Amino acid sequence: MNLSHYTKEFSYNLKLAYPVILGMLGHTLIGIVDNFMVGNLGSTELAAVSLGNSFIFIAMSVGIGFSTAITPLTAEADAEKNNKKLRSTFHHGLFLCSVLGVTLFIFTVLSKQIMYFMHQPKEVVDLASPYIDWVAFSLIPVIVYQGYKQFADGLSKTKYSMYAIFMANVVHIFFNYVLIYGIWIFPKLGIQGCFRNCYF
């Protein structure tokens, strides 16, 4: 067999894959931006955000991992031209993602008590605790978004989620900056600005 037999699908696969890759980088960029901007406030604030993000990362990984099951089911139904199965996959997947988002929010908020047994400085824990409360609530819309994203990926429409996460990063960076440092009509909220921006 010649090489073209193996490479004929490369361009199509790359076309599907690169928006997914960039979208995942977009997710990572949100955390990097938080650390970078909060780091200018001081080492205690940076430590608090980093500690809080470690709790959120675990919950986020569970939610994203769960939602990925929607993609192959959607792709299978789409290949079969089975609209009934496609609708069922979408509705059940979105419902389960919503339930999972609420569950992860509750467990993340409850699990923050573990910080007090991790021998972290009290001032870091005191700042990380409200951060976890704010960001944990955002897990609900994020996991629901993942349901939509994975469904679209299953239909080979991978660019829409990439556009969405890029727009989210632009908004995130803007409000992080103005709420943390205080620009124009926005008050200087410091680390509290990062909390509230993560919530919204």
PDB file of N, CA, C and O in Angstrom, residues 111-179:
ATOM      1  N   SER A 111     -15.922  20.363  49.790  1.00  0.00           N
ATOM      2  CA  SER A 111     -14.562  19.822  49.898  1.00  0.00           C
ATOM      3  C   SER A 111     -13.531  20.874  50.290  1.00  0.00           C
ATOM      4  O   SER A 111     -12.397  20.529  50.634  1.00  0.00           O
ATOM      5  N   LYS A 112     -13.900  22.147  50.249  1.00  0.00           N
ATOM      6  CA  LYS A 112     -12.913  23.183  50.570  1.00  0.00           C
ATOM      7  C   LYS A 112     -12.435  23.097  52.019  1.00  0.00           C
ATOM      8  O   LYS A 112     -11.381  23.642  52.353  1.00  0.00           O
ATOM      9  N   GLN A 113     -13.180  22.387  52.856  1.00  0.00           N
ATOM     10  CA  GLN A 113     -12.748  22.203  54.239  1.00  0.00           C
ATOM     11  C   GLN A 113     -11.442  21.418  54.312  1.00  0.00           C
ATOM     12  O   GLN A 113     -10.725  21.477  55.324  1.00  0.00           O
ATOM     13  N   ILE A 114     -11.141  20.674  53.259  1.00  0.00           N
ATOM     14  CA  ILE A 114      -9.899  19.900  53.217  1.00  0.00           C
ATOM     15  C   ILE A 114      -8.686  20.823  53.310  1.00  0.00           C
ATOM     16  O   ILE A 114      -7.625  20.429  53.811  1.00  0.00           O
ATOM     17  N   MET A 115      -8.837  22.065  52.841  1.00  0.00           N
ATOM     18  CA  MET A 115      -7.712  23.007  52.872  1.00  0.00           C
ATOM     19  C   MET A 115      -7.162  23.200  54.277  1.00  0.00           C
ATOM     20  O   MET A 115      -5.970  23.448  54.456  1.00  0.00           O
ATOM     21  N   TYR A 116      -8.043  23.109  55.268  1.00  0.00           N
ATOM     22  CA  TYR A 116      -7.612  23.344  56.640  1.00  0.00           C
ATOM     23  C   TYR A 116      -6.769  22.195  57.190  1.00  0.00           C
ATOM     24  O   TYR A 116      -6.169  22.318  58.255  1.00  0.00           O
ATOM     25  N   PHE A 117      -6.738  21.069  56.455  1.00  0.00           N
ATOM     26  CA  PHE A 117      -5.910  19.928  56.863  1.00  0.00           C
ATOM     27  C   PHE A 117      -4.671  19.787  55.975  1.00  0.00           C
ATOM     28  O   PHE A 117      -3.933  18.803  56.081  1.00  0.00           O
ATOM     29  N   MET A 118      -4.444  20.763  55.098  1.00  0.00           N
ATOM     30  CA  MET A 118      -3.323  20.700  54.162  1.00  0.00           C
ATOM     31  C   MET A 118      -2.126  21.521  54.631  1.00  0.00           C
ATOM     32  O   MET A 118      -1.165  21.704  53.886  1.00  0.00           O
ATOM     33  N   HIS A 119      -2.206  22.033  55.855  1.00  0.00           N
ATOM     34  CA  HIS A 119      -1.104  22.799  56.460  1.00  0.00           C
ATOM     35  C   HIS A 119      -0.706  24.007  55.612  1.00  0.00           C
ATOM     36  O   HIS A 119       0.468  24.347  55.505  1.00  0.00           O
ATOM     37  N   GLN A 120      -1.719  24.634  55.015  1.00  0.00           N
ATOM     38  CA  GLN A 120      -1.480  25.860  54.262  1.00  0.00           C
ATOM     39  C   GLN A 120      -1.581  27.060  55.213  1.00  0.00           C
ATOM     40  O   GLN A 120      -2.282  27.002  56.220  1.00  0.00           O
ATOM     41  N   PRO A 121      -0.890  28.161  54.915  1.00  0.00           N
ATOM     42  CA  PRO A 121      -0.994  29.365  55.760  1.00  0.00           C
ATOM     43  C   PRO A 121      -2.450  29.818  55.880  1.00  0.00           C
ATOM     44  O   PRO A 121      -3.188  29.786  54.900  1.00  0.00           O
ATOM     45  N   LYS A 122      -2.827  30.249  57.065  1.00  0.00           N
ATOM     46  CA  LYS A 122      -4.221  30.615  57.312  1.00  0.00           C
ATOM     47  C   LYS A 122      -4.680  31.749  56.396  1.00  0.00           C
ATOM     48  O   LYS A 122      -5.817  31.737  55.906  1.00  0.00           O
ATOM     49  N   GLU A 123      -3.814  32.723  56.120  1.00  0.00           N
ATOM     50  CA  GLU A 123      -4.227  33.840  55.286  1.00  0.00           C
ATOM     51  C   GLU A 123      -4.493  33.394  53.844  1.00  0.00           C
ATOM     52  O   GLU A 123      -5.359  33.958  53.161  1.00  0.00           O
ATOM     53  N   VAL A 124      -3.776  32.368  53.400  1.00  0.00           N
ATOM     54  CA  VAL A 124      -4.006  31.825  52.052  1.00  0.00           C
ATOM     55  C   VAL A 124      -5.341  31.102  51.990  1.00  0.00           C
ATOM     56  O   VAL A 124      -6.128  31.283  51.060  1.00  0.00           O
ATOM     57  N   VAL A 125      -5.606  30.291  52.997  1.00  0.00           N
ATOM     58  CA  VAL A 125      -6.857  29.536  53.048  1.00  0.00           C
ATOM     59  C   VAL A 125      -8.048  30.482  53.157  1.00  0.00           C
ATOM     60  O   VAL A 125      -9.087  30.269  52.510  1.00  0.00           O
ATOM     61  N   ASP A 126      -7.900  31.534  53.962  1.00  0.00           N
ATOM     62  CA  ASP A 126      -8.994  32.499  54.133  1.00  0.00           C
ATOM     63  C   ASP A 126      -9.343  33.202  52.824  1.00  0.00           C
ATOM     64  O   ASP A 126     -10.506  33.546  52.588  1.00  0.00           O
ATOM     65  N   LEU A 127      -8.350  33.427  51.965  1.00  0.00           N
ATOM     66  CA  LEU A 127      -8.617  34.041  50.665  1.00  0.00           C
ATOM     67  C   LEU A 127      -9.118  33.022  49.649  1.00  0.00           C
ATOM     68  O   LEU A 127      -9.956  33.336  48.798  1.00  0.00           O
ATOM     69  N   ALA A 128      -8.600  31.796  49.736  1.00  0.00           N
ATOM     70  CA  ALA A 128      -8.981  30.752  48.772  1.00  0.00           C
ATOM     71  C   ALA A 128     -10.415  30.278  48.982  1.00  0.00           C
ATOM     72  O   ALA A 128     -11.088  29.900  48.019  1.00  0.00           O
ATOM     73  N   SER A 129     -10.893  30.317  50.212  1.00  0.00           N
ATOM     74  CA  SER A 129     -12.229  29.798  50.511  1.00  0.00           C
ATOM     75  C   SER A 129     -13.340  30.528  49.756  1.00  0.00           C
ATOM     76  O   SER A 129     -14.156  29.888  49.082  1.00  0.00           O
ATOM     77  N   PRO A 130     -13.413  31.868  49.800  1.00  0.00           N
ATOM     78  CA  PRO A 130     -14.458  32.551  49.007  1.00  0.00           C
ATOM     79  C   PRO A 130     -14.236  32.420  47.505  1.00  0.00           C
ATOM     80  O   PRO A 130     -15.199  32.410  46.730  1.00  0.00           O
ATOM     81  N   TYR A 131     -12.965  32.301  47.101  1.00  0.00           N
ATOM     82  CA  TYR A 131     -12.677  32.107  45.670  1.00  0.00           C
ATOM     83  C   TYR A 131     -13.303  30.814  45.170  1.00  0.00           C
ATOM     84  O   TYR A 131     -13.919  30.773  44.099  1.00  0.00           O
ATOM     85  N   ILE A 132     -13.175  29.760  45.956  1.00  0.00           N
ATOM     86  CA  ILE A 132     -13.765  28.468  45.582  1.00  0.00           C
ATOM     87  C   ILE A 132     -15.284  28.578  45.509  1.00  0.00           C
ATOM     88  O   ILE A 132     -15.915  28.026  44.600  1.00  0.00           O
ATOM     89  N   ASP A 133     -15.884  29.297  46.454  1.00  0.00           N
ATOM     90  CA  ASP A 133     -17.346  29.466  46.435  1.00  0.00           C
ATOM     91  C   ASP A 133     -17.815  30.105  45.129  1.00  0.00           C
ATOM     92  O   ASP A 133     -18.774  29.649  44.502  1.00  0.00           O
ATOM     93  N   TRP A 134     -17.141  31.179  44.733  1.00  0.00           N
ATOM     94  CA  TRP A 134     -17.539  31.896  43.518  1.00  0.00           C
ATOM     95  C   TRP A 134     -17.314  31.056  42.273  1.00  0.00           C
ATOM     96  O   TRP A 134     -18.189  30.918  41.418  1.00  0.00           O
ATOM     97  N   VAL A 135     -16.108  30.495  42.165  1.00  0.00           N
ATOM     98  CA  VAL A 135     -15.757  29.774  40.939  1.00  0.00           C
ATOM     99  C   VAL A 135     -16.506  28.450  40.842  1.00  0.00           C
ATOM    100  O   VAL A 135     -16.862  28.008  39.754  1.00  0.00           O
ATOM    101  N   ALA A 136     -16.763  27.807  41.983  1.00  0.00           N
ATOM    102  CA  ALA A 136     -17.479  26.527  41.964  1.00  0.00           C
ATOM    103  C   ALA A 136     -18.868  26.684  41.360  1.00  0.00           C
ATOM    104  O   ALA A 136     -19.341  25.794  40.639  1.00  0.00           O
ATOM    105  N   PHE A 137     -19.519  27.811  41.617  1.00  0.00           N
ATOM    106  CA  PHE A 137     -20.848  28.023  41.045  1.00  0.00           C
ATOM    107  C   PHE A 137     -20.780  28.099  39.522  1.00  0.00           C
ATOM    108  O   PHE A 137     -21.705  27.677  38.829  1.00  0.00           O
ATOM    109  N   SER A 138     -19.669  28.614  39.014  1.00  0.00           N
ATOM    110  CA  SER A 138     -19.518  28.716  37.554  1.00  0.00           C
ATOM    111  C   SER A 138     -19.374  27.352  36.900  1.00  0.00           C
ATOM    112  O   SER A 138     -19.468  27.241  35.675  1.00  0.00           O
ATOM    113  N   LEU A 139     -19.147  26.299  37.696  1.00  0.00           N
ATOM    114  CA  LEU A 139     -19.066  24.945  37.135  1.00  0.00           C
ATOM    115  C   LEU A 139     -20.386  24.540  36.478  1.00  0.00           C
ATOM    116  O   LEU A 139     -20.388  23.778  35.511  1.00  0.00           O
ATOM    117  N   ILE A 140     -21.490  25.056  36.991  1.00  0.00           N
ATOM    118  CA  ILE A 140     -22.803  24.669  36.448  1.00  0.00           C
ATOM    119  C   ILE A 140     -22.935  25.098  34.991  1.00  0.00           C
ATOM    120  O   ILE A 140     -23.159  24.254  34.112  1.00  0.00           O
ATOM    121  N   PRO A 141     -22.773  26.399  34.662  1.00  0.00           N
ATOM    122  CA  PRO A 141     -22.862  26.763  33.234  1.00  0.00           C
ATOM    123  C   PRO A 141     -21.731  26.192  32.400  1.00  0.00           C
ATOM    124  O   PRO A 141     -21.922  25.900  31.209  1.00  0.00           O
ATOM    125  N   VAL A 142     -20.553  26.001  32.995  1.00  0.00           N
ATOM    126  CA  VAL A 142     -19.421  25.464  32.227  1.00  0.00           C
ATOM    127  C   VAL A 142     -19.686  24.031  31.791  1.00  0.00           C
ATOM    128  O   VAL A 142     -19.436  23.661  30.630  1.00  0.00           O
ATOM    129  N   ILE A 143     -20.205  23.200  32.686  1.00  0.00           N
ATOM    130  CA  ILE A 143     -20.481  21.804  32.341  1.00  0.00           C
ATOM    131  C   ILE A 143     -21.647  21.720  31.361  1.00  0.00           C
ATOM    132  O   ILE A 143     -21.652  20.872  30.458  1.00  0.00           O
ATOM    133  N   VAL A 144     -22.636  22.602  31.511  1.00  0.00           N
ATOM    134  CA  VAL A 144     -23.732  22.655  30.528  1.00  0.00           C
ATOM    135  C   VAL A 144     -23.173  23.051  29.159  1.00  0.00           C
ATOM    136  O   VAL A 144     -23.543  22.463  28.130  1.00  0.00           O
ATOM    137  N   TYR A 145     -22.278  24.036  29.151  1.00  0.00           N
ATOM    138  CA  TYR A 145     -21.617  24.429  27.897  1.00  0.00           C
ATOM    139  C   TYR A 145     -20.886  23.242  27.284  1.00  0.00           C
ATOM    140  O   TYR A 145     -20.909  23.045  26.057  1.00  0.00           O
ATOM    141  N   GLN A 146     -20.240  22.439  28.130  1.00  0.00           N
ATOM    142  CA  GLN A 146     -19.524  21.261  27.624  1.00  0.00           C
ATOM    143  C   GLN A 146     -20.476  20.288  26.930  1.00  0.00           C
ATOM    144  O   GLN A 146     -20.113  19.650  25.942  1.00  0.00           O
ATOM    145  N   GLY A 147     -21.700  20.190  27.455  1.00  0.00           N
ATOM    146  CA  GLY A 147     -22.693  19.336  26.808  1.00  0.00           C
ATOM    147  C   GLY A 147     -22.992  19.794  25.394  1.00  0.00           C
ATOM    148  O   GLY A 147     -23.019  18.988  24.455  1.00  0.00           O
ATOM    149  N   TYR A 148     -23.193  21.112  25.240  1.00  0.00           N
ATOM    150  CA  TYR A 148     -23.418  21.674  23.905  1.00  0.00           C
ATOM    151  C   TYR A 148     -22.190  21.474  23.013  1.00  0.00           C
ATOM    152  O   TYR A 148     -22.305  21.118  21.829  1.00  0.00           O
ATOM    153  N   LYS A 149     -21.015  21.709  23.589  1.00  0.00           N
ATOM    154  CA  LYS A 149     -19.770  21.606  22.826  1.00  0.00           C
ATOM    155  C   LYS A 149     -19.567  20.198  22.294  1.00  0.00           C
ATOM    156  O   LYS A 149     -19.254  20.005  21.118  1.00  0.00           O
ATOM    157  N   GLN A 150     -19.722  19.218  23.164  1.00  0.00           N
ATOM    158  CA  GLN A 150     -19.472  17.833  22.748  1.00  0.00           C
ATOM    159  C   GLN A 150     -20.503  17.370  21.723  1.00  0.00           C
ATOM    160  O   GLN A 150     -20.180  16.593  20.829  1.00  0.00           O
ATOM    161  N   PHE A 151     -21.716  17.874  21.845  1.00  0.00           N
ATOM    162  CA  PHE A 151     -22.741  17.536  20.852  1.00  0.00           C
ATOM    163  C   PHE A 151     -22.355  18.120  19.491  1.00  0.00           C
ATOM    164  O   PHE A 151     -22.444  17.437  18.461  1.00  0.00           O
ATOM    165  N   ALA A 152     -21.919  19.381  19.490  1.00  0.00           N
ATOM    166  CA  ALA A 152     -21.495  20.017  18.239  1.00  0.00           C
ATOM    167  C   ALA A 152     -20.275  19.314  17.651  1.00  0.00           C
ATOM    168  O   ALA A 152     -20.177  19.125  16.430  1.00  0.00           O
ATOM    169  N   ASP A 153     -19.353  18.890  18.524  1.00  0.00           N
ATOM    170  CA  ASP A 153     -18.176  18.156  18.052  1.00  0.00           C
ATOM    171  C   ASP A 153     -18.581  16.854  17.372  1.00  0.00           C
ATOM    172  O   ASP A 153     -17.983  16.441  16.379  1.00  0.00           O
ATOM    173  N   GLY A 154     -19.595  16.192  17.924  1.00  0.00           N
ATOM    174  CA  GLY A 154     -20.081  14.950  17.339  1.00  0.00           C
ATOM    175  C   GLY A 154     -20.684  15.143  15.963  1.00  0.00           C
ATOM    176  O   GLY A 154     -20.721  14.209  15.154  1.00  0.00           O
ATOM    177  N   LEU A 155     -21.133  16.360  15.678  1.00  0.00           N
ATOM    178  CA  LEU A 155     -21.673  16.692  14.357  1.00  0.00           C
ATOM    179  C   LEU A 155     -20.588  17.260  13.436  1.00  0.00           C
ATOM    180  O   LEU A 155     -20.896  17.773  12.365  1.00  0.00           O
ATOM    181  N   SER A 156     -19.334  17.169  13.885  1.00  0.00           N
ATOM    182  CA  SER A 156     -18.167  17.678  13.150  1.00  0.00           C
ATOM    183  C   SER A 156     -18.153  19.191  13.050  1.00  0.00           C
ATOM    184  O   SER A 156     -17.471  19.766  12.192  1.00  0.00           O
ATOM    185  N   LYS A 157     -18.889  19.868  13.937  1.00  0.00           N
ATOM    186  CA  LYS A 157     -18.913  21.326  13.970  1.00  0.00           C
ATOM    187  C   LYS A 157     -18.065  21.796  15.147  1.00  0.00           C
ATOM    188  O   LYS A 157     -18.576  22.246  16.173  1.00  0.00           O
ATOM    189  N   THR A 158     -16.756  21.677  14.982  1.00  0.00           N
ATOM    190  CA  THR A 158     -15.844  21.928  16.097  1.00  0.00           C
ATOM    191  C   THR A 158     -15.427  23.389  16.243  1.00  0.00           C
ATOM    192  O   THR A 158     -14.862  23.767  17.273  1.00  0.00           O
ATOM    193  N   LYS A 159     -15.692  24.219  15.242  1.00  0.00           N
ATOM    194  CA  LYS A 159     -15.223  25.603  15.283  1.00  0.00           C
ATOM    195  C   LYS A 159     -16.051  26.484  16.206  1.00  0.00           C
ATOM    196  O   LYS A 159     -15.544  27.465  16.756  1.00  0.00           O
ATOM    197  N   TYR A 160     -17.332  26.144  16.398  1.00  0.00           N
ATOM    198  CA  TYR A 160     -18.206  27.014  17.186  1.00  0.00           C
ATOM    199  C   TYR A 160     -17.746  27.130  18.630  1.00  0.00           C
ATOM    200  O   TYR A 160     -17.744  28.226  19.209  1.00  0.00           O
ATOM    201  N   SER A 161     -17.356  26.003  19.220  1.00  0.00           N
ATOM    202  CA  SER A 161     -16.892  26.038  20.605  1.00  0.00           C
ATOM    203  C   SER A 161     -15.567  26.773  20.719  1.00  0.00           C
ATOM    204  O   SER A 161     -15.292  27.429  21.726  1.00  0.00           O
ATOM    205  N   MET A 162     -14.730  26.673  19.669  1.00  0.00           N
ATOM    206  CA  MET A 162     -13.467  27.413  19.667  1.00  0.00           C
ATOM    207  C   MET A 162     -13.740  28.915  19.670  1.00  0.00           C
ATOM    208  O   MET A 162     -13.118  29.665  20.442  1.00  0.00           O
ATOM    209  N   TYR A 163     -14.680  29.367  18.825  1.00  0.00           N
ATOM    210  CA  TYR A 163     -15.035  30.788  18.808  1.00  0.00           C
ATOM    211  C   TYR A 163     -15.580  31.228  20.175  1.00  0.00           C
ATOM    212  O   TYR A 163     -15.257  32.316  20.662  1.00  0.00           O
ATOM    213  N   ALA A 164     -16.395  30.368  20.777  1.00  0.00           N
ATOM    214  CA  ALA A 164     -17.010  30.708  22.071  1.00  0.00           C
ATOM    215  C   ALA A 164     -15.960  30.877  23.160  1.00  0.00           C
ATOM    216  O   ALA A 164     -16.011  31.834  23.942  1.00  0.00           O
ATOM    217  N   ILE A 165     -14.995  29.962  23.212  1.00  0.00           N
ATOM    218  CA  ILE A 165     -13.996  30.045  24.282  1.00  0.00           C
ATOM    219  C   ILE A 165     -13.042  31.214  24.049  1.00  0.00           C
ATOM    220  O   ILE A 165     -12.572  31.844  25.005  1.00  0.00           O
ATOM    221  N   PHE A 166     -12.782  31.560  22.788  1.00  0.00           N
ATOM    222  CA  PHE A 166     -11.949  32.728  22.511  1.00  0.00           C
ATOM    223  C   PHE A 166     -12.654  34.012  22.936  1.00  0.00           C
ATOM    224  O   PHE A 166     -12.034  34.909  23.522  1.00  0.00           O
ATOM    225  N   MET A 167     -13.952  34.108  22.650  1.00  0.00           N
ATOM    226  CA  MET A 167     -14.718  35.274  23.090  1.00  0.00           C
ATOM    227  C   MET A 167     -14.770  35.344  24.609  1.00  0.00           C
ATOM    228  O   MET A 167     -14.690  36.423  25.205  1.00  0.00           O
ATOM    229  N   ALA A 168     -14.914  34.169  25.245  1.00  0.00           N
ATOM    230  CA  ALA A 168     -14.940  34.122  26.711  1.00  0.00           C
ATOM    231  C   ALA A 168     -13.616  34.627  27.284  1.00  0.00           C
ATOM    232  O   ALA A 168     -13.608  35.316  28.310  1.00  0.00           O
ATOM    233  N   ASN A 169     -12.507  34.298  26.635  1.00  0.00           N
ATOM    234  CA  ASN A 169     -11.204  34.767  27.107  1.00  0.00           C
ATOM    235  C   ASN A 169     -11.073  36.278  26.979  1.00  0.00           C
ATOM    236  O   ASN A 169     -10.521  36.931  27.872  1.00  0.00           O
ATOM    237  N   VAL A 170     -11.573  36.840  25.880  1.00  0.00           N
ATOM    238  CA  VAL A 170     -11.514  38.291  25.690  1.00  0.00           C
ATOM    239  C   VAL A 170     -12.295  39.001  26.796  1.00  0.00           C
ATOM    240  O   VAL A 170     -11.805  39.950  27.422  1.00  0.00           O
ATOM    241  N   VAL A 171     -13.516  38.526  27.040  1.00  0.00           N
ATOM    242  CA  VAL A 171     -14.354  39.112  28.093  1.00  0.00           C
ATOM    243  C   VAL A 171     -13.708  38.921  29.462  1.00  0.00           C
ATOM    244  O   VAL A 171     -13.691  39.832  30.305  1.00  0.00           O
ATOM    245  N   HIS A 172     -13.164  37.731  29.679  1.00  0.00           N
ATOM    246  CA  HIS A 172     -12.528  37.407  30.965  1.00  0.00           C
ATOM    247  C   HIS A 172     -11.342  38.325  31.242  1.00  0.00           C
ATOM    248  O   HIS A 172     -11.204  38.854  32.351  1.00  0.00           O
ATOM    249  N   ILE A 173     -10.488  38.507  30.251  1.00  0.00           N
ATOM    250  CA  ILE A 173      -9.316  39.353  30.427  1.00  0.00           C
ATOM    251  C   ILE A 173      -9.731  40.807  30.706  1.00  0.00           C
ATOM    252  O   ILE A 173      -9.187  41.461  31.602  1.00  0.00           O
ATOM    253  N   PHE A 174     -10.719  41.293  29.960  1.00  0.00           N
ATOM    254  CA  PHE A 174     -11.162  42.673  30.135  1.00  0.00           C
ATOM    255  C   PHE A 174     -11.695  42.909  31.548  1.00  0.00           C
ATOM    256  O   PHE A 174     -11.260  43.837  32.241  1.00  0.00           O
ATOM    257  N   PHE A 175     -12.645  42.065  31.978  1.00  0.00           N
ATOM    258  CA  PHE A 175     -13.252  42.279  33.294  1.00  0.00           C
ATOM    259  C   PHE A 175     -12.289  41.944  34.427  1.00  0.00           C
ATOM    260  O   PHE A 175     -12.370  42.550  35.504  1.00  0.00           O
ATOM    261  N   ASN A 176     -11.397  41.000  34.214  1.00  0.00           N
ATOM    262  CA  ASN A 176     -10.363  40.749  35.218  1.00  0.00           C
ATOM    263  C   ASN A 176      -9.549  42.022  35.452  1.00  0.00           C
ATOM    264  O   ASN A 176      -9.303  42.424  36.592  1.00  0.00           O
ATOM    265  N   TYR A 177      -9.147  42.637  34.367  1.00  0.00           N
ATOM    266  CA  TYR A 177      -8.289  43.819  34.469  1.00  0.00           C
ATOM    267  C   TYR A 177      -9.005  44.974  35.160  1.00  0.00           C
ATOM    268  O   TYR A 177      -8.467  45.577  36.101  1.00  0.00           O
ATOM    269  N   VAL A 178     -10.195  45.281  34.695  1.00  0.00           N
ATOM    270  CA  VAL A 178     -10.887  46.463  35.237  1.00  0.00           C
ATOM    271  C   VAL A 178     -11.383  46.226  36.658  1.00  0.00           C
ATOM    272  O   VAL A 178     -11.447  47.169  37.457  1.00  0.00           O
ATOM    273  N   LEU A 179     -11.749  44.986  37.013  1.00  0.00           N
ATOM    274  CA  LEU A 179     -12.260  44.723  38.356  1.00  0.00           C
ATOM    275  C   LEU A 179     -11.133  44.547  39.379  1.00  0.00           C
ATOM    276  O   LEU A 179     -11.291  44.907  40.545  1.00  0.00           O
TER     277      LEU A 179
END
